[in-house]
mmCIF file of C-alpha atoms and ligand atoms in Angstrom:
data_model
loop_
_atom_site.group_PDB
_atom_site.id
_atom_site.type_symbol
_atom_site.label_atom_id
_atom_site.label_comp_id
_atom_site.label_asym_id
_atom_site.label_seq_id
_atom_site.Cartn_x
_atom_site.Cartn_y
_atom_site.Cartn_z
ATOM 1 C CA MET A 1 125.608 78.758 89.210
ATOM 2 C CA THR A 2 124.855 79.301 85.535
ATOM 3 C CA ASP A 3 121.236 79.588 84.520
ATOM 4 C CA LEU A 4 119.902 76.510 82.738
ATOM 5 C CA VAL A 5 117.948 78.496 80.154
ATOM 6 C CA LYS A 6 118.463 82.124 79.303
ATOM 7 C CA VAL A 7 116.458 83.819 76.572
ATOM 8 C CA ARG A 8 117.374 87.381 75.685
ATOM 9 C CA ASP A 9 115.341 89.713 73.502
ATOM 10 C CA LEU A 10 113.892 86.817 71.497
ATOM 11 C CA SER A 11 111.825 87.650 68.451
ATOM 12 C CA VAL A 12 110.226 85.110 66.115
ATOM 13 C CA THR A 13 108.582 86.013 62.839
ATOM 14 C CA TYR A 14 106.451 83.861 60.546
ATOM 15 C CA PRO A 15 106.393 84.698 56.839
ATOM 16 C CA ARG A 16 103.002 85.836 55.575
ATOM 17 C CA PRO A 17 101.889 87.241 52.194
ATOM 18 C CA ARG A 18 101.997 91.036 51.979
ATOM 19 C CA ARG A 19 98.254 91.263 51.310
ATOM 20 C CA SER A 20 97.620 89.822 54.782
ATOM 21 C CA GLY A 21 99.856 92.401 56.447
ATOM 22 C CA GLY A 22 103.365 91.026 55.861
ATOM 23 C CA PRO A 23 105.404 88.972 58.341
ATOM 24 C CA LEU A 24 103.659 87.992 61.562
ATOM 25 C CA HIS A 25 105.607 88.982 64.668
ATOM 26 C CA ALA A 26 104.593 86.081 66.900
ATOM 27 C CA VAL A 27 107.178 86.743 69.643
ATOM 28 C CA ARG A 28 108.632 90.180 70.297
ATOM 29 C CA GLY A 29 111.607 90.962 72.523
ATOM 30 C CA VAL A 30 111.017 88.242 75.110
ATOM 31 C CA ASP A 31 113.423 87.700 78.052
ATOM 32 C CA LEU A 32 113.193 84.549 80.122
ATOM 33 C CA THR A 33 115.532 83.065 82.725
ATOM 34 C CA MET A 34 115.357 79.622 84.330
ATOM 35 C CA ARG A 35 117.579 78.244 87.030
ATOM 36 C CA ARG A 36 118.294 74.512 87.207
ATOM 37 C CA GLY A 37 115.430 72.629 88.873
ATOM 38 C CA GLU A 38 113.115 75.590 88.455
ATOM 39 C CA THR A 39 109.773 75.557 86.647
ATOM 40 C CA VAL A 40 108.743 78.619 84.711
ATOM 41 C CA GLY A 41 105.098 78.881 83.723
ATOM 42 C CA LEU A 42 104.244 80.567 80.451
ATOM 43 C CA VAL A 43 100.652 81.731 80.310
ATOM 44 C CA GLY A 44 98.570 83.706 77.842
ATOM 45 C CA GLU A 45 95.541 83.158 75.664
ATOM 46 C CA SER A 46 95.601 81.269 72.380
ATOM 47 C CA GLY A 47 97.837 82.960 69.796
ATOM 48 C CA SER A 48 99.915 84.906 72.329
ATOM 49 C CA GLY A 49 103.137 83.172 71.210
ATOM 50 C CA LYS A 50 103.630 80.545 73.938
ATOM 51 C CA SER A 51 104.218 77.565 71.656
ATOM 52 C CA THR A 52 106.450 79.675 69.426
ATOM 53 C CA ILE A 53 108.773 80.361 72.372
ATOM 54 C CA GLY A 54 108.853 76.630 73.185
ATOM 55 C CA SER A 55 109.542 75.805 69.533
ATOM 56 C CA ALA A 56 112.370 78.351 69.372
ATOM 57 C CA LEU A 57 113.991 76.775 72.451
ATOM 58 C CA LEU A 58 113.766 73.355 70.820
ATOM 59 C CA GLY A 59 115.160 74.672 67.549
ATOM 60 C CA LEU A 60 111.941 73.973 65.634
ATOM 61 C CA VAL A 61 111.556 77.593 64.504
ATOM 62 C CA PRO A 62 114.413 80.046 63.911
ATOM 63 C CA ALA A 63 114.920 83.148 66.056
ATOM 64 C CA ALA A 64 114.622 86.326 64.011
ATOM 65 C CA ASP A 65 116.454 88.184 66.735
ATOM 66 C CA GLY A 66 117.874 87.650 70.217
ATOM 67 C CA THR A 67 119.761 84.783 71.833
ATOM 68 C CA ILE A 68 118.946 81.481 73.522
ATOM 69 C CA THR A 69 121.486 80.074 75.961
ATOM 70 C CA PHE A 70 121.280 76.556 77.418
ATOM 71 C CA ASP A 71 123.540 75.669 80.333
ATOM 72 C CA GLY A 72 125.954 78.429 79.357
ATOM 73 C CA ALA A 73 126.123 77.580 75.632
ATOM 74 C CA ASP A 74 124.605 79.776 72.929
ATOM 75 C CA ILE A 75 122.211 77.478 71.036
ATOM 76 C CA THR A 76 120.383 80.175 69.049
ATOM 77 C CA ARG A 77 121.732 78.834 65.778
ATOM 78 C CA ALA A 78 122.747 75.328 66.807
ATOM 79 C CA SER A 79 123.589 72.964 63.928
ATOM 80 C CA ARG A 80 121.638 69.802 63.252
ATOM 81 C CA ALA A 81 124.392 67.777 64.927
ATOM 82 C CA ASP A 82 124.331 70.030 67.995
ATOM 83 C CA ARG A 83 120.556 69.695 68.145
ATOM 84 C CA ARG A 84 120.917 65.927 68.208
ATOM 85 C CA LEU A 85 123.196 66.241 71.224
ATOM 86 C CA LEU A 86 120.794 68.715 72.793
ATOM 87 C CA ALA A 87 117.902 66.261 72.389
ATOM 88 C CA ARG A 88 119.448 64.254 75.229
ATOM 89 C CA ARG A 89 118.877 67.186 77.520
ATOM 90 C CA MET A 90 115.843 69.057 76.136
ATOM 91 C CA GLN A 91 112.602 67.205 75.570
ATOM 92 C CA VAL A 92 108.993 68.139 74.908
ATOM 93 C CA VAL A 93 105.513 66.926 75.841
ATOM 94 C CA PHE A 94 102.655 68.217 73.691
ATOM 95 C CA GLN A 95 98.913 68.455 74.211
ATOM 96 C CA ASP A 96 98.071 65.760 71.706
ATOM 97 C CA PRO A 97 100.579 62.926 72.051
ATOM 98 C CA TYR A 98 98.499 60.636 69.860
ATOM 99 C CA GLY A 99 99.202 62.872 66.875
ATOM 100 C CA SER A 100 102.934 62.281 67.301
ATOM 101 C CA MET A 101 102.726 58.531 67.920
ATOM 102 C CA ASN A 102 102.751 55.964 65.156
ATOM 103 C CA PRO A 103 99.663 53.810 65.839
ATOM 104 C CA ALA A 104 101.462 50.807 64.307
ATOM 105 C CA HIS A 105 104.317 51.022 66.825
ATOM 106 C CA THR A 106 104.157 49.471 70.267
ATOM 107 C CA VAL A 107 104.753 51.664 73.300
ATOM 108 C CA ALA A 108 108.208 50.072 73.658
ATOM 109 C CA ASP A 109 109.107 51.078 70.098
ATOM 110 C CA THR A 110 107.601 54.540 70.569
ATOM 111 C CA LEU A 111 109.799 55.088 73.600
ATOM 112 C CA ALA A 112 112.896 53.483 72.095
ATOM 113 C CA GLU A 113 112.744 55.457 68.847
ATOM 114 C CA SER A 114 114.531 58.595 69.988
ATOM 115 C CA LEU A 115 117.000 56.533 72.013
ATOM 116 C CA ARG A 116 117.943 54.612 68.879
ATOM 117 C CA TYR A 117 118.073 57.769 66.767
ATOM 118 C CA ASN A 118 119.988 60.002 69.159
ATOM 119 C CA LEU A 119 122.061 57.591 71.263
ATOM 120 C CA ALA A 120 123.800 54.427 70.185
ATOM 121 C CA LEU A 121 122.830 52.387 73.241
ATOM 122 C CA PRO A 122 122.946 48.578 73.557
ATOM 123 C CA ALA A 123 119.539 46.864 73.341
ATOM 124 C CA GLU A 124 119.548 45.874 77.030
ATOM 125 C CA GLU A 125 120.172 49.456 78.098
ATOM 126 C CA ILE A 126 117.298 50.647 75.887
ATOM 127 C CA GLN A 127 115.012 48.008 77.355
ATOM 128 C CA LYS A 128 116.053 49.009 80.870
ATOM 129 C CA ARG A 129 115.400 52.702 80.256
ATOM 130 C CA VAL A 130 111.997 52.004 78.668
ATOM 131 C CA LEU A 131 110.824 49.928 81.630
ATOM 132 C CA ARG A 132 112.158 52.443 84.116
ATOM 133 C CA ALA A 133 110.394 55.322 82.347
ATOM 134 C CA LEU A 134 107.095 53.389 82.257
ATOM 135 C CA ASP A 135 107.450 52.686 85.958
ATOM 136 C CA ASP A 136 108.233 56.340 86.638
ATOM 137 C CA VAL A 137 104.968 57.439 84.991
ATOM 138 C CA GLY A 138 102.899 54.780 86.758
ATOM 139 C CA LEU A 139 102.355 52.344 83.881
ATOM 140 C CA PRO A 140 102.882 48.562 84.242
ATOM 141 C CA PRO A 141 105.733 46.833 82.324
ATOM 142 C CA GLY A 142 103.080 45.089 80.193
ATOM 143 C CA ALA A 143 102.191 48.472 78.651
ATOM 144 C CA ALA A 144 105.400 48.203 76.583
ATOM 145 C CA ARG A 145 103.901 45.518 74.319
ATOM 146 C CA ARG A 146 100.654 47.322 73.635
ATOM 147 C CA TYR A 147 99.705 49.957 71.028
ATOM 148 C CA PRO A 148 98.820 53.631 71.698
ATOM 149 C CA ALA A 149 95.166 53.082 70.741
ATOM 150 C CA ALA A 150 94.744 50.729 73.705
ATOM 151 C CA PHE A 151 95.198 53.593 76.190
ATOM 152 C CA SER A 152 93.051 56.408 77.539
ATOM 153 C CA GLY A 153 93.952 60.078 77.013
ATOM 154 C CA GLY A 154 95.549 60.323 80.437
ATOM 155 C CA GLN A 155 97.545 57.137 79.923
ATOM 156 C CA ARG A 156 98.727 58.322 76.514
ATOM 157 C CA GLN A 157 99.925 61.524 78.129
ATOM 158 C CA ARG A 158 101.873 59.354 80.589
ATOM 159 C CA ILE A 159 103.399 57.520 77.616
ATOM 160 C CA ALA A 160 104.379 60.893 76.104
ATOM 161 C CA ILE A 161 106.036 61.854 79.386
ATOM 162 C CA ALA A 162 107.827 58.488 79.488
ATOM 163 C CA ARG A 163 109.035 59.102 75.930
ATOM 164 C CA ALA A 164 110.606 62.352 77.119
ATOM 165 C CA LEU A 165 112.063 60.689 80.232
ATOM 166 C CA VAL A 166 113.934 57.874 78.436
ATOM 167 C CA MET A 167 116.407 60.470 77.174
ATOM 168 C CA GLU A 168 117.090 61.408 80.807
ATOM 169 C CA PRO A 169 116.743 65.134 80.056
ATOM 170 C CA ASP A 170 117.182 67.958 82.531
ATOM 171 C CA PHE A 171 114.734 70.264 80.757
ATOM 172 C CA ILE A 172 111.242 69.542 79.385
ATOM 173 C CA VAL A 173 108.933 71.884 77.517
ATOM 174 C CA CYS A 174 105.377 70.938 78.519
ATOM 175 C CA ASP A 175 103.157 72.613 75.923
ATOM 176 C CA GLU A 176 99.495 72.456 77.017
ATOM 177 C CA ALA A 177 100.429 68.975 78.263
ATOM 178 C CA VAL A 178 97.284 68.555 80.380
ATOM 179 C CA SER A 179 94.903 70.869 78.506
ATOM 180 C CA ALA A 180 92.975 68.154 76.679
ATOM 181 C CA LEU A 181 92.371 66.045 79.813
ATOM 182 C CA ASP A 182 89.362 65.922 82.146
ATOM 183 C CA LEU A 183 89.892 67.812 85.398
ATOM 184 C CA SER A 184 90.477 64.715 87.573
ATOM 185 C CA VAL A 185 92.933 63.203 85.082
ATOM 186 C CA GLN A 186 94.557 66.615 84.701
ATOM 187 C CA ALA A 187 95.234 66.674 88.449
ATOM 188 C CA GLN A 188 96.814 63.196 88.322
ATOM 189 C CA VAL A 189 99.156 64.131 85.488
ATOM 190 C CA LEU A 190 100.077 67.427 87.206
ATOM 191 C CA ASN A 191 100.902 65.470 90.364
ATOM 192 C CA LEU A 192 103.025 63.092 88.316
ATOM 193 C CA LEU A 193 104.929 65.993 86.730
ATOM 194 C CA ALA A 194 105.472 67.544 90.165
ATOM 195 C CA ARG A 195 106.834 64.256 91.523
ATOM 196 C CA LEU A 196 109.158 63.732 88.532
ATOM 197 C CA LYS A 197 110.459 67.249 88.944
ATOM 198 C CA GLU A 198 111.663 66.293 92.417
ATOM 199 C CA THR A 199 112.880 62.737 91.771
ATOM 200 C CA ARG A 200 114.559 63.468 88.447
ATOM 201 C CA GLY A 201 115.658 67.039 89.182
ATOM 202 C CA LEU A 202 113.819 68.345 86.115
ATOM 203 C CA SER A 203 113.179 71.909 84.991
ATOM 204 C CA TYR A 204 109.999 72.587 83.062
ATOM 205 C CA LEU A 205 108.941 75.359 80.793
ATOM 206 C CA PHE A 206 105.287 74.811 81.568
ATOM 207 C CA ILE A 207 103.020 76.306 78.906
ATOM 208 C CA SER A 208 99.269 76.664 79.353
ATOM 209 C CA HIS A 209 96.448 79.111 78.647
ATOM 210 C CA ASP A 210 95.093 78.257 82.119
ATOM 211 C CA LEU A 211 96.595 80.366 84.917
ATOM 212 C CA ALA A 212 95.392 77.954 87.632
ATOM 213 C CA VAL A 213 97.176 75.013 85.976
ATOM 214 C CA VAL A 214 100.361 77.032 85.493
ATOM 215 C CA ARG A 215 100.266 78.165 89.106
ATOM 216 C CA TYR A 216 100.225 74.588 90.368
ATOM 217 C CA LEU A 217 103.661 73.621 89.014
ATOM 218 C CA SER A 218 105.523 76.871 88.538
ATOM 219 C CA ASP A 219 108.067 78.685 90.674
ATOM 220 C CA SER A 220 107.708 81.789 88.569
ATOM 221 C CA ILE A 221 105.207 82.841 85.931
ATOM 222 C CA VAL A 222 105.660 84.794 82.726
ATOM 223 C CA VAL A 223 102.506 86.307 81.207
ATOM 224 C CA LEU A 224 102.486 86.770 77.463
ATOM 225 C CA TYR A 225 100.188 89.040 75.492
ATOM 226 C CA ALA A 226 100.472 89.457 71.717
ATOM 227 C CA GLY A 227 104.000 88.038 71.765
ATOM 228 C CA ARG A 228 105.329 90.276 74.538
ATOM 229 C CA VAL A 229 105.882 89.749 78.257
ATOM 230 C CA VAL A 230 103.416 91.940 80.164
ATOM 231 C CA GLU A 231 104.028 90.548 83.665
ATOM 232 C CA ARG A 232 106.592 88.291 85.304
ATOM 233 C CA GLY A 233 107.268 87.275 88.896
ATOM 234 C CA PRO A 234 107.027 84.632 91.634
ATOM 235 C CA ALA A 235 104.159 82.229 90.843
ATOM 236 C CA ALA A 236 102.090 82.885 93.965
ATOM 237 C CA ARG A 237 102.329 86.632 93.533
ATOM 238 C CA VAL A 238 101.410 86.658 89.834
ATOM 239 C CA ALA A 239 98.603 84.110 90.156
ATOM 240 C CA GLU A 240 97.051 85.387 93.369
ATOM 241 C CA SER A 241 97.495 89.142 93.156
ATOM 242 C CA PRO A 242 98.162 89.906 89.509
ATOM 243 C CA ALA A 243 99.056 93.487 88.668
ATOM 244 C CA HIS A 244 98.638 93.736 84.909
ATOM 245 C CA PRO A 245 95.014 94.186 83.790
ATOM 246 C CA TYR A 246 95.511 91.333 81.318
ATOM 247 C CA THR A 247 96.705 88.928 84.040
ATOM 248 C CA ARG A 248 93.741 90.032 86.127
ATOM 249 C CA ALA A 249 91.447 89.089 83.243
ATOM 250 C CA LEU A 250 93.182 85.681 82.952
ATOM 251 C CA LEU A 251 92.658 85.107 86.658
ATOM 252 C CA ALA A 252 89.017 86.068 86.265
ATOM 253 C CA ALA A 253 88.726 83.474 83.502
ATOM 254 C CA ALA A 254 90.191 80.629 85.601
ATOM 255 C CA PRO A 255 87.511 78.528 87.263
ATOM 256 C CA VAL A 256 87.577 78.676 91.072
ATOM 257 C CA PRO A 257 85.778 76.332 93.475
ATOM 258 C CA ASP A 258 84.133 79.110 95.529
ATOM 259 C CA PRO A 259 80.913 80.147 93.709
ATOM 260 C CA VAL A 260 80.859 83.654 95.252
ATOM 261 C CA VAL A 261 84.444 84.357 94.216
ATOM 262 C CA GLN A 262 83.664 82.832 90.814
ATOM 263 C CA LEU A 263 80.697 85.161 90.346
ATOM 264 C CA GLY A 264 82.809 88.208 91.228
ATOM 265 C CA ARG A 265 85.435 87.143 88.734
ATOM 266 C CA ARG A 266 82.832 86.524 86.076
ATOM 267 C CA THR A 267 81.556 90.066 86.554
ATOM 268 C CA GLU A 268 85.105 91.421 86.257
ATOM 269 C CA ARG A 269 85.677 89.389 83.110
ATOM 270 C CA LEU A 270 82.473 90.582 81.502
ATOM 271 C CA ARG A 271 83.453 94.149 82.285
ATOM 272 C CA ALA A 272 86.827 93.565 80.603
ATOM 273 C CA VAL A 273 85.088 92.085 77.559
ATOM 274 C CA ALA A 274 82.640 95.005 77.375
ATOM 275 C CA ALA A 275 85.610 97.371 77.372
ATOM 276 C CA VAL A 276 86.819 95.834 74.100
ATOM 277 C CA ALA A 277 83.862 97.198 72.178
ATOM 278 C CA ALA A 278 84.097 100.600 73.864
ATOM 279 C CA THR A 279 87.736 101.370 73.064
ATOM 280 C CA PRO A 280 88.893 101.741 69.462
ATOM 281 C CA ALA A 281 92.063 99.839 68.635
ATOM 282 C CA ARG A 282 94.967 101.679 67.062
ATOM 283 C CA PRO A 283 97.387 98.893 66.145
ATOM 284 C CA GLY A 284 101.104 99.597 66.246
ATOM 285 C CA THR A 285 101.084 102.336 68.847
ATOM 286 C CA GLY A 286 100.756 102.159 72.594
ATOM 287 C CA CYS A 287 100.002 99.175 74.776
ATOM 288 C CA ASP A 288 98.833 96.081 72.852
ATOM 289 C CA PHE A 289 96.182 95.495 75.492
ATOM 290 C CA ALA A 290 94.820 99.064 75.563
ATOM 291 C CA ALA A 291 91.809 98.330 73.378
ATOM 292 C CA ARG A 292 90.645 95.637 75.793
ATOM 293 C CA CYS A 293 91.747 97.258 79.029
ATOM 294 C CA PRO A 294 89.213 98.672 81.494
ATOM 295 C CA PHE A 295 91.953 100.928 82.954
ATOM 296 C CA ALA A 296 93.286 102.373 79.685
ATOM 297 C CA GLN A 297 93.869 106.102 79.335
ATOM 298 C CA GLU A 298 95.233 108.241 76.515
ATOM 299 C CA ILE A 299 98.909 107.425 77.240
ATOM 300 C CA CYS A 300 98.129 103.696 76.943
ATOM 301 C CA ARG A 301 96.960 104.257 73.392
ATOM 302 C CA THR A 302 99.953 106.339 72.345
ATOM 303 C CA THR A 303 103.016 105.007 74.202
ATOM 304 C CA ARG A 304 104.118 101.414 74.629
ATOM 305 C CA PRO A 305 104.767 100.622 78.305
ATOM 306 C CA GLU A 306 108.175 99.099 79.123
ATOM 307 C CA LEU A 307 108.447 95.999 81.313
ATOM 308 C CA VAL A 308 109.558 97.643 84.576
ATOM 309 C CA ASP A 309 110.810 95.915 87.742
ATOM 310 C CA ARG A 310 108.428 96.706 90.621
ATOM 311 C CA GLU A 311 108.611 95.170 94.107
ATOM 312 C CA ASP A 312 109.171 91.505 95.168
ATOM 313 C CA GLY A 313 110.817 90.480 91.892
ATOM 314 C CA VAL A 314 107.690 91.352 89.931
ATOM 315 C CA ALA A 315 107.990 93.111 86.579
ATOM 316 C CA VAL A 316 104.936 94.678 84.943
ATOM 317 C CA ALA A 317 104.480 96.543 81.665
ATOM 318 C CA CYS A 318 101.646 98.924 82.482
ATOM 319 C CA HIS A 319 101.341 102.736 82.648
ATOM 320 C CA ARG A 320 98.567 102.429 85.219
ATOM 321 C CA TYR A 321 100.470 100.110 87.595
ATOM 322 C CA ASP A 322 100.562 102.549 90.543
ATOM 323 C CA GLN A 323 96.893 103.470 90.319
ATOM 324 C CA ILE A 324 95.731 99.875 89.839
ATOM 325 C CA THR A 325 97.769 98.498 92.761
ATOM 326 C CA ALA A 326 96.697 101.426 95.009
ATOM 327 C CA GLN A 327 93.073 100.716 94.103
ATOM 328 C CA ALA A 328 93.474 96.972 94.839
ATOM 329 C CA ALA A 329 95.047 97.605 98.266
HETATM 330 P P1 ADP B 401 100.005 80.061 71.473
HETATM 331 O O1 ADP B 401 100.820 78.836 71.666
HETATM 332 O O2 ADP B 401 100.137 81.048 72.586
HETATM 333 O O3 ADP B 401 98.563 79.752 71.170
HETATM 334 P P2 ADP B 401 101.476 80.346 69.001
HETATM 335 O O4 ADP B 401 102.902 80.506 69.383
HETATM 336 O O5 ADP B 401 101.027 79.006 68.533
HETATM 337 O O6 ADP B 401 100.555 80.857 70.203
HETATM 338 O O7 ADP B 401 101.114 81.392 67.851
HETATM 339 C C1 ADP B 401 101.482 82.752 67.911
HETATM 340 C C2 ADP B 401 101.079 83.413 66.602
HETATM 341 O O8 ADP B 401 101.857 82.867 65.547
HETATM 342 C C3 ADP B 401 99.612 83.177 66.232
HETATM 343 O O9 ADP B 401 99.134 84.332 65.599
HETATM 344 C C4 ADP B 401 99.695 82.010 65.261
HETATM 345 O O10 ADP B 401 98.626 82.050 64.361
HETATM 346 C C5 ADP B 401 101.017 82.248 64.577
HETATM 347 N N1 ADP B 401 101.686 81.001 64.156
HETATM 348 C C6 ADP B 401 102.022 79.973 64.969
HETATM 349 N N2 ADP B 401 102.656 79.014 64.274
HETATM 350 C C7 ADP B 401 102.740 79.445 62.983
HETATM 351 C C8 ADP B 401 103.293 78.907 61.795
HETATM 352 N N3 ADP B 401 103.907 77.725 61.769
HETATM 353 N N4 ADP B 401 103.172 79.648 60.651
HETATM 354 C C9 ADP B 401 102.567 80.846 60.656
HETATM 355 N N5 ADP B 401 102.033 81.422 61.750
HETATM 356 C C10 ADP B 401 102.109 80.732 62.910
HETATM 357 MG MG1 MG B 402 100.197 76.832 71.768
#
């Protein structure tokens, strides 16, 4: 079976004035593969390039290098017309749906907008799809006549999901889709996304800075640091026994219910933070994470580590992989 999404050696650059260092390399040589029905989690701290990868997939920013394939077709430089066709299949849910909703439009209009723009469907079919999508996200039919301001944050996120669903896509980019919500509401929306994945056969590129959130929905996880993949593998393996020192720091930052475990992780995190001050950064050479890494040695500062396949389908870009895993065992 062909992969649904295949990203090869993707680089994305944002123009920047020369006095601030020239072009910003937001994404550098990223590979990513998704099978149909699979959810890939993309995790990394703010500024690591997660949204840029999502935007490149959706055609919102151009690829400077590399290729993006969707269901066997190269869409790296898809035309505007092709993008319109692709919108039926690729949708997006952002962190702040309110920002992308017109407050003067009812929920029905908000949901119908892209249907009208991208598909020439009869009014009854539009109405049918809108009501079905609302039902799918757990909102009553009456919600269609109301305005976005009448809803809570969690409900608005459900409306945003419904807006993606009306197109009947097979792929949705969820970019920090639950990050602004309270923990209990977050759990409800995550459950909803998990259920839709099953009932609608969806694949998600699930983007979040929170490893615990990513873990919940993902089959595999890709960890991004400074625009590069530093670790990739089955979700349970990456989230529960991370190998890369950066992933370990992300895990340490994720809140856990057990206070003793939490304290241990806090100590590990503080140690990682203290290491930042101790190690001088030499940008451009070596591992991007070296200056912050408690395990860094001379080679880490001079030679960039390749992303190397290890065991169990895990790939890690780290010179100290063997020592760190031996120490953890
Ligand atoms: P993330 O989603 O992981 O927080 P982003 O992909 O938004 O990261 O950003 C990656 C880098 O690219 C950051 O340094 C950010 O400041 C920069 N960046 C993102 N969008 C733009 C843009 N439209 N123009 C210029 N720089 C951008
Ligand atoms: Mg982002």
